[in-house]
XYZ file of C-alpha atoms in Angstrom:
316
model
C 15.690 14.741 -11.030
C 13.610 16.538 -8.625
C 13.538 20.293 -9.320
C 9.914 21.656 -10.175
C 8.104 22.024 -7.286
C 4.884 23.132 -9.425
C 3.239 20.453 -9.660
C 2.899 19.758 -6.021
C 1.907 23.347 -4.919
C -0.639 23.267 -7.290
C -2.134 19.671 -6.314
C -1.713 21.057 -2.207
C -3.296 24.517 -3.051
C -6.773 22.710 -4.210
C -7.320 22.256 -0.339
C -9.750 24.930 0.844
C -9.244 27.149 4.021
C -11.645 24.369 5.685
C -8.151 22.009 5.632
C -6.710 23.022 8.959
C -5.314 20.831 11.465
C -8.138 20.271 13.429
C -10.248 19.302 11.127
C -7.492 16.890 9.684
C -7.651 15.120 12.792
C -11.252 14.896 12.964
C -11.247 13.611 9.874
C -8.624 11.412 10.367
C -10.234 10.009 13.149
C -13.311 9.688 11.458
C -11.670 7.544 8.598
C -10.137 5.054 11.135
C -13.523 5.042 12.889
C -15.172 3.459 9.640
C -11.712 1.378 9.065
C -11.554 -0.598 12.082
C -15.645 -0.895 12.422
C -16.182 -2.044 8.944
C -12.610 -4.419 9.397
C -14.776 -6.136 12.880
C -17.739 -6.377 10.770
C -16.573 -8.231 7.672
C -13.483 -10.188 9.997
C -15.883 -11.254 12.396
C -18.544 -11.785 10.566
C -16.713 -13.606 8.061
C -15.300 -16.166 10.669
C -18.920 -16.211 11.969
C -19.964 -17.557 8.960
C -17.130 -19.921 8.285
C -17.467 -22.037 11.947
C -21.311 -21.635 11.101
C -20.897 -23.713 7.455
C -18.232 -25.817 8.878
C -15.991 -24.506 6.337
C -13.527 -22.950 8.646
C -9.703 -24.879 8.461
C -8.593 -26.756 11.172
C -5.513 -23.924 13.209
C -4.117 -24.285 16.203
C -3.830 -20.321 16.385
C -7.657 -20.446 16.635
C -11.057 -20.022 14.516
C -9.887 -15.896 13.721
C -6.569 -16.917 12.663
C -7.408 -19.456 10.551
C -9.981 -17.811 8.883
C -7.510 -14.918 7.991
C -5.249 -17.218 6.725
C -7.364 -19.163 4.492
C -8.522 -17.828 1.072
C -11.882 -16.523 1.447
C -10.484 -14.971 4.907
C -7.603 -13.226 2.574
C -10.616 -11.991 0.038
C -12.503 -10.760 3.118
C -10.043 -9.041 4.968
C -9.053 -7.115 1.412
C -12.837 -5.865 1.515
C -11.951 -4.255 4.589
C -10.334 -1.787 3.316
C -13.161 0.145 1.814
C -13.805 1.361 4.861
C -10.685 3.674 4.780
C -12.812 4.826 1.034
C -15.994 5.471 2.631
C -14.269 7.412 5.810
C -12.079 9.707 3.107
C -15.351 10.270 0.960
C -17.651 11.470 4.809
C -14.626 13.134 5.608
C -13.965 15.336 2.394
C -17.635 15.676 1.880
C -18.861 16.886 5.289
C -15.557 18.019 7.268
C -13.765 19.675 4.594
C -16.510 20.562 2.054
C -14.823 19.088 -1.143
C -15.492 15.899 -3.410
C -13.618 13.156 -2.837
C -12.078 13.319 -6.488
C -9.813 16.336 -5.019
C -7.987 13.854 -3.756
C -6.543 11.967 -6.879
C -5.189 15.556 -8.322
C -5.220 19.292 -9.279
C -7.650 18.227 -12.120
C -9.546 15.814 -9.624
C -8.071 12.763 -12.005
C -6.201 9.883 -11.885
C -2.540 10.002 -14.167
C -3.714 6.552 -16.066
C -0.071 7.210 -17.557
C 1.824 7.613 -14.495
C -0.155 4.866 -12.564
C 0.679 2.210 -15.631
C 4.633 3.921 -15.551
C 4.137 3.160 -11.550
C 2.996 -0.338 -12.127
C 5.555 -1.393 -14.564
C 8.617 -0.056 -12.853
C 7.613 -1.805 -9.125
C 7.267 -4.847 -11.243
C 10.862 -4.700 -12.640
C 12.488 -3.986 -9.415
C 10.413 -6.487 -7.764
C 11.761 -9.300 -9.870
C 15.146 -7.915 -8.882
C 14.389 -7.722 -5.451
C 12.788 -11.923 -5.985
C 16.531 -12.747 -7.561
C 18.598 -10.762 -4.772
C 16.388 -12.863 -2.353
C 16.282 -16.253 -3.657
C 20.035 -16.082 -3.662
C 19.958 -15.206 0.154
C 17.587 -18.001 0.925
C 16.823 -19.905 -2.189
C 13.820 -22.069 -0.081
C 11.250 -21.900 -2.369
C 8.186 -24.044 -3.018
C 5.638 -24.467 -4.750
C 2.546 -22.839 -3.326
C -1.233 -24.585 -2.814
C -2.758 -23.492 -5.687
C -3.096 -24.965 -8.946
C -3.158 -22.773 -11.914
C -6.583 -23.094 -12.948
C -7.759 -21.806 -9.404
C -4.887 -18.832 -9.516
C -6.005 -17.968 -12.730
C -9.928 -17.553 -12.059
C -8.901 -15.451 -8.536
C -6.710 -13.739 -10.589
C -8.957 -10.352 -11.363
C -10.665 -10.275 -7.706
C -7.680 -10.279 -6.433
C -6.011 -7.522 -8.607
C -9.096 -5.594 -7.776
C -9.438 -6.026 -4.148
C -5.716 -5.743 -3.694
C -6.052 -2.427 -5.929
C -8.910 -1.550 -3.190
C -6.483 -2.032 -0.916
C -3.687 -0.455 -2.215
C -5.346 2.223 -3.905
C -7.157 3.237 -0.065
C -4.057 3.431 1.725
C -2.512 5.949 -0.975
C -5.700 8.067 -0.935
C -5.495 8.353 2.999
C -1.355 8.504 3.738
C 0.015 10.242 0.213
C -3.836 11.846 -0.282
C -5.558 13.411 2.543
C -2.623 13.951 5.038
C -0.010 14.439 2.714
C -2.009 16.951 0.553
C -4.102 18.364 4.136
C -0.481 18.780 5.985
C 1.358 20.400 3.064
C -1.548 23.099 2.616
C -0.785 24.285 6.048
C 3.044 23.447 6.884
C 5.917 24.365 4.373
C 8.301 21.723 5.972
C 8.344 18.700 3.955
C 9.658 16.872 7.440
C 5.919 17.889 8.916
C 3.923 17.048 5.371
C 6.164 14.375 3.842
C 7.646 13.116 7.214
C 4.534 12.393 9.621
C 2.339 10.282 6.614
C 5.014 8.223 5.940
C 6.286 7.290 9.927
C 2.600 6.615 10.408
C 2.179 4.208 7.240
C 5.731 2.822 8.058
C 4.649 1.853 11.730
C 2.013 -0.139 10.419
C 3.742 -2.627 9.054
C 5.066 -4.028 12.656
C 4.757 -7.836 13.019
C 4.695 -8.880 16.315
C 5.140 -12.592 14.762
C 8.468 -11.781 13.686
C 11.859 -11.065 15.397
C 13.219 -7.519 15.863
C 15.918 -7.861 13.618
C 13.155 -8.445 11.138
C 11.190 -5.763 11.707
C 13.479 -3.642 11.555
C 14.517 -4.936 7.942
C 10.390 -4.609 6.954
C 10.065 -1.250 8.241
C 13.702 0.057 6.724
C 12.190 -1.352 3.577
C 8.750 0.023 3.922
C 9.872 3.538 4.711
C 12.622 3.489 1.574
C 8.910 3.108 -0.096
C 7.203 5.476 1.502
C 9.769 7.714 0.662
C 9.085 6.396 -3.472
C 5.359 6.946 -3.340
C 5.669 10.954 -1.640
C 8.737 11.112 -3.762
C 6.218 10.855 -7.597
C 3.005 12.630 -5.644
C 5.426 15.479 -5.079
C 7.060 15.579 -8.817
C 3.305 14.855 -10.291
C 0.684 16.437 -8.234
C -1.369 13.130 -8.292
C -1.923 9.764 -7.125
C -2.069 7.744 -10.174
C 2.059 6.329 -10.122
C 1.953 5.944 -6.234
C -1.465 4.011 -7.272
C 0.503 2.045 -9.847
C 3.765 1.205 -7.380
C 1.800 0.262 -4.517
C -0.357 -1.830 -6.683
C 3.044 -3.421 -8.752
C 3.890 -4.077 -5.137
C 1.352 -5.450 -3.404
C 0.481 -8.223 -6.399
C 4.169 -9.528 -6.342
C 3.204 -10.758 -2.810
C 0.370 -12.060 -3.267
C 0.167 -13.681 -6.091
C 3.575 -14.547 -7.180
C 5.658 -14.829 -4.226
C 4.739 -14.984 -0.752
C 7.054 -14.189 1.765
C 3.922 -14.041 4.959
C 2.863 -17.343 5.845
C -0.430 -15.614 6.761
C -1.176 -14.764 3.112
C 0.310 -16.782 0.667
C -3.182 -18.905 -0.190
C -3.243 -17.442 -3.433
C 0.463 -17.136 -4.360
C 2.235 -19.190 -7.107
C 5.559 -20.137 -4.934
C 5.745 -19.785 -1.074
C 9.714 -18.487 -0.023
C 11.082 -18.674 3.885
C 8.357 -16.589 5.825
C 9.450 -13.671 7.697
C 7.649 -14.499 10.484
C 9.679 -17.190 11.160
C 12.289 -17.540 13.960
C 15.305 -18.717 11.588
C 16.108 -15.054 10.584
C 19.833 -14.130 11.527
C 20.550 -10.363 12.336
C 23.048 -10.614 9.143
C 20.119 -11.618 6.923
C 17.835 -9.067 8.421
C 20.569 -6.014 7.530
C 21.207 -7.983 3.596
C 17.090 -8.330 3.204
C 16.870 -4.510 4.018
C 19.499 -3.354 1.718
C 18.055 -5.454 -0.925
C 14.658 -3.704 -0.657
C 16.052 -0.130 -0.431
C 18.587 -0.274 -3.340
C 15.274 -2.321 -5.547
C 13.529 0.966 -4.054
C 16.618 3.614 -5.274
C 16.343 1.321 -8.332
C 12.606 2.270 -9.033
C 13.159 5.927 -8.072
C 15.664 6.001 -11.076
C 13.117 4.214 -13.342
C 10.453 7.232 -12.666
C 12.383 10.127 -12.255
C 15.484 9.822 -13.885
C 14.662 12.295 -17.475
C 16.116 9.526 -19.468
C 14.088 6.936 -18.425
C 11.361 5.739 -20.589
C 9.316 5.516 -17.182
C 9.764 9.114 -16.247
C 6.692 9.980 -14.692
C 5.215 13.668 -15.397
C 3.055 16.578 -14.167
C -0.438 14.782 -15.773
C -1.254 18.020 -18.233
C -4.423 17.932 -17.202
C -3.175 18.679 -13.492
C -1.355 22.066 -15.003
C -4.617 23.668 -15.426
């Protein structure tokens, strides 16, 4: 399934001789400099604002907390996330010397093919994955929000959660993945490093080991998707669209965080809770890396009708 390495070499040869390593990490550090002081600004602000209008819910885990957890606190922490956009476009711009655009591909595009192919497959398995997990712990309910409400959040949140998403591609499969790969042939330095670093990320301290462990088994079996259809493409677009296909499921169909379920239709057994036995934690992870094996089939396998492509455009 995986045999053209073309496609790839082209996308990481568009980095100029000003992508070395030390610039990568100043310009990695410069992107997490904007992150996390545009992510205080908004946060606190936000809360701020919400004990200031008495607006803020009542939470015993304190004014922050319960901002985060409520709606417009879900909404604002999404914003967030263009700071990772704005640190990518200084970095490109005045550490590396190239648009921002050289990011999404060899022909500075976005696949809108491969990112709707993305979209569509993470969807499919995702329903799977929903199935496989109601009939592990079929506690489901009926979330907070009535359908009128879910359906005029609907668009901001598809487009802040594609903010989201979309960011977090451009930085771990984009700038290091594309950066590391124009100066180290080893996939386990290029490939290997973006994804431990996105994986780690995903670390609850709310939840029990056992479940972590599940989340970040699951989470790198993902990882391993999105670098998997950058490498066979040359562009973002289908890591766009799987991310994306990924991300919504959560939030807006079914929540599996207690912390962000405010806009989801049905609310299933968090995983932050304490109720989690190590059996279910090894059954949950096999469930999302076989749903993850499942979507790698649906883009990559030639007889798919999701098979994602080298964008022509990209062959240039």
């Amino acid at each position: 399934m995986i045999s053209d390495p073309a496609a790839f070499e082209r996308y990481s040869n568009t980095a100029t001789e000003k992508t070395n390593l030390p610039r990568l990490i100043i310009g990695t550090a410069v992107v997490v400099l904007f992150w996390v002081a545009i992510t205080l600004v908004v946060v606190l602000g936000g809360t701020y604002v919400a004990i200031v209008w008495h607006v803020l819910p009542d939470d015993p885990r304190g004014p922050l907390q319960g901002f985060l957890a409520s709606p417009i606190g879900i909404l604002t922490a999404l914003t967030s996330f263009s700071g990772i956009w704005l640190g990518l476009w200084l970095a490109m711009r005045f550490v590396h010397g190239e648009p921002l655009s050289a990011l999404f591909g060899a022909s500075r595009r976005v696949s809108l093919s491969g990112f709707l192919k993305g979209l569509v497959a993470v969807l499919i398995t995702s329903a799977l994955s929903e199935i496989l997990l109601y009939w592990l712990q079929p506690e489901i309910a009926r979330g907070t929000i009535n359908l009128s409400t879910w359906l005029l959040f609907l668009l901001p949140i598809v487009a802040l959660t594609l903010l989201q998403t979309s960011s977090e591609e451009m930085l771990f499969r984009g700038y290091l993945l594309r950066g590391l790969a124009r100066r180290f042939e080893s996939p386990y330095v290029w490939a290997l490093l973006p994804a431990l670093l996105f994986t780690s990320l995903h670390w609850s301290p709310g939840s029990t080991p056992a479940i972590n462990a599940c989340v970040l088994a699951s989470i790198a079996a993902f990882a391993l998707l999105l670098t998997l259809v950058v490498y066979v493409t040359g562009n973002l677009g289908a890591a766009f669209g799987a991310h994306l296909g990924n991300n919504l499921t959560g939030f807006l169909l079914i929540s599996h965080q207690e912390n962000y379920n405010s806009f989801a239709l049905f609310n299933a057994k968090p995983l932050e809770g304490p109720d989690w036995t190590t059996t279910d934690a090894v059954i949950i992870a096999a469930i999302g890396i076989v749903c993850t094996l499942l979507t790698i089939l649906l883009l990559l396998h030639p007889r798919s009708p999701l098979k994602v492509t080298a964008d022509p455009r990209d062959a240039g």
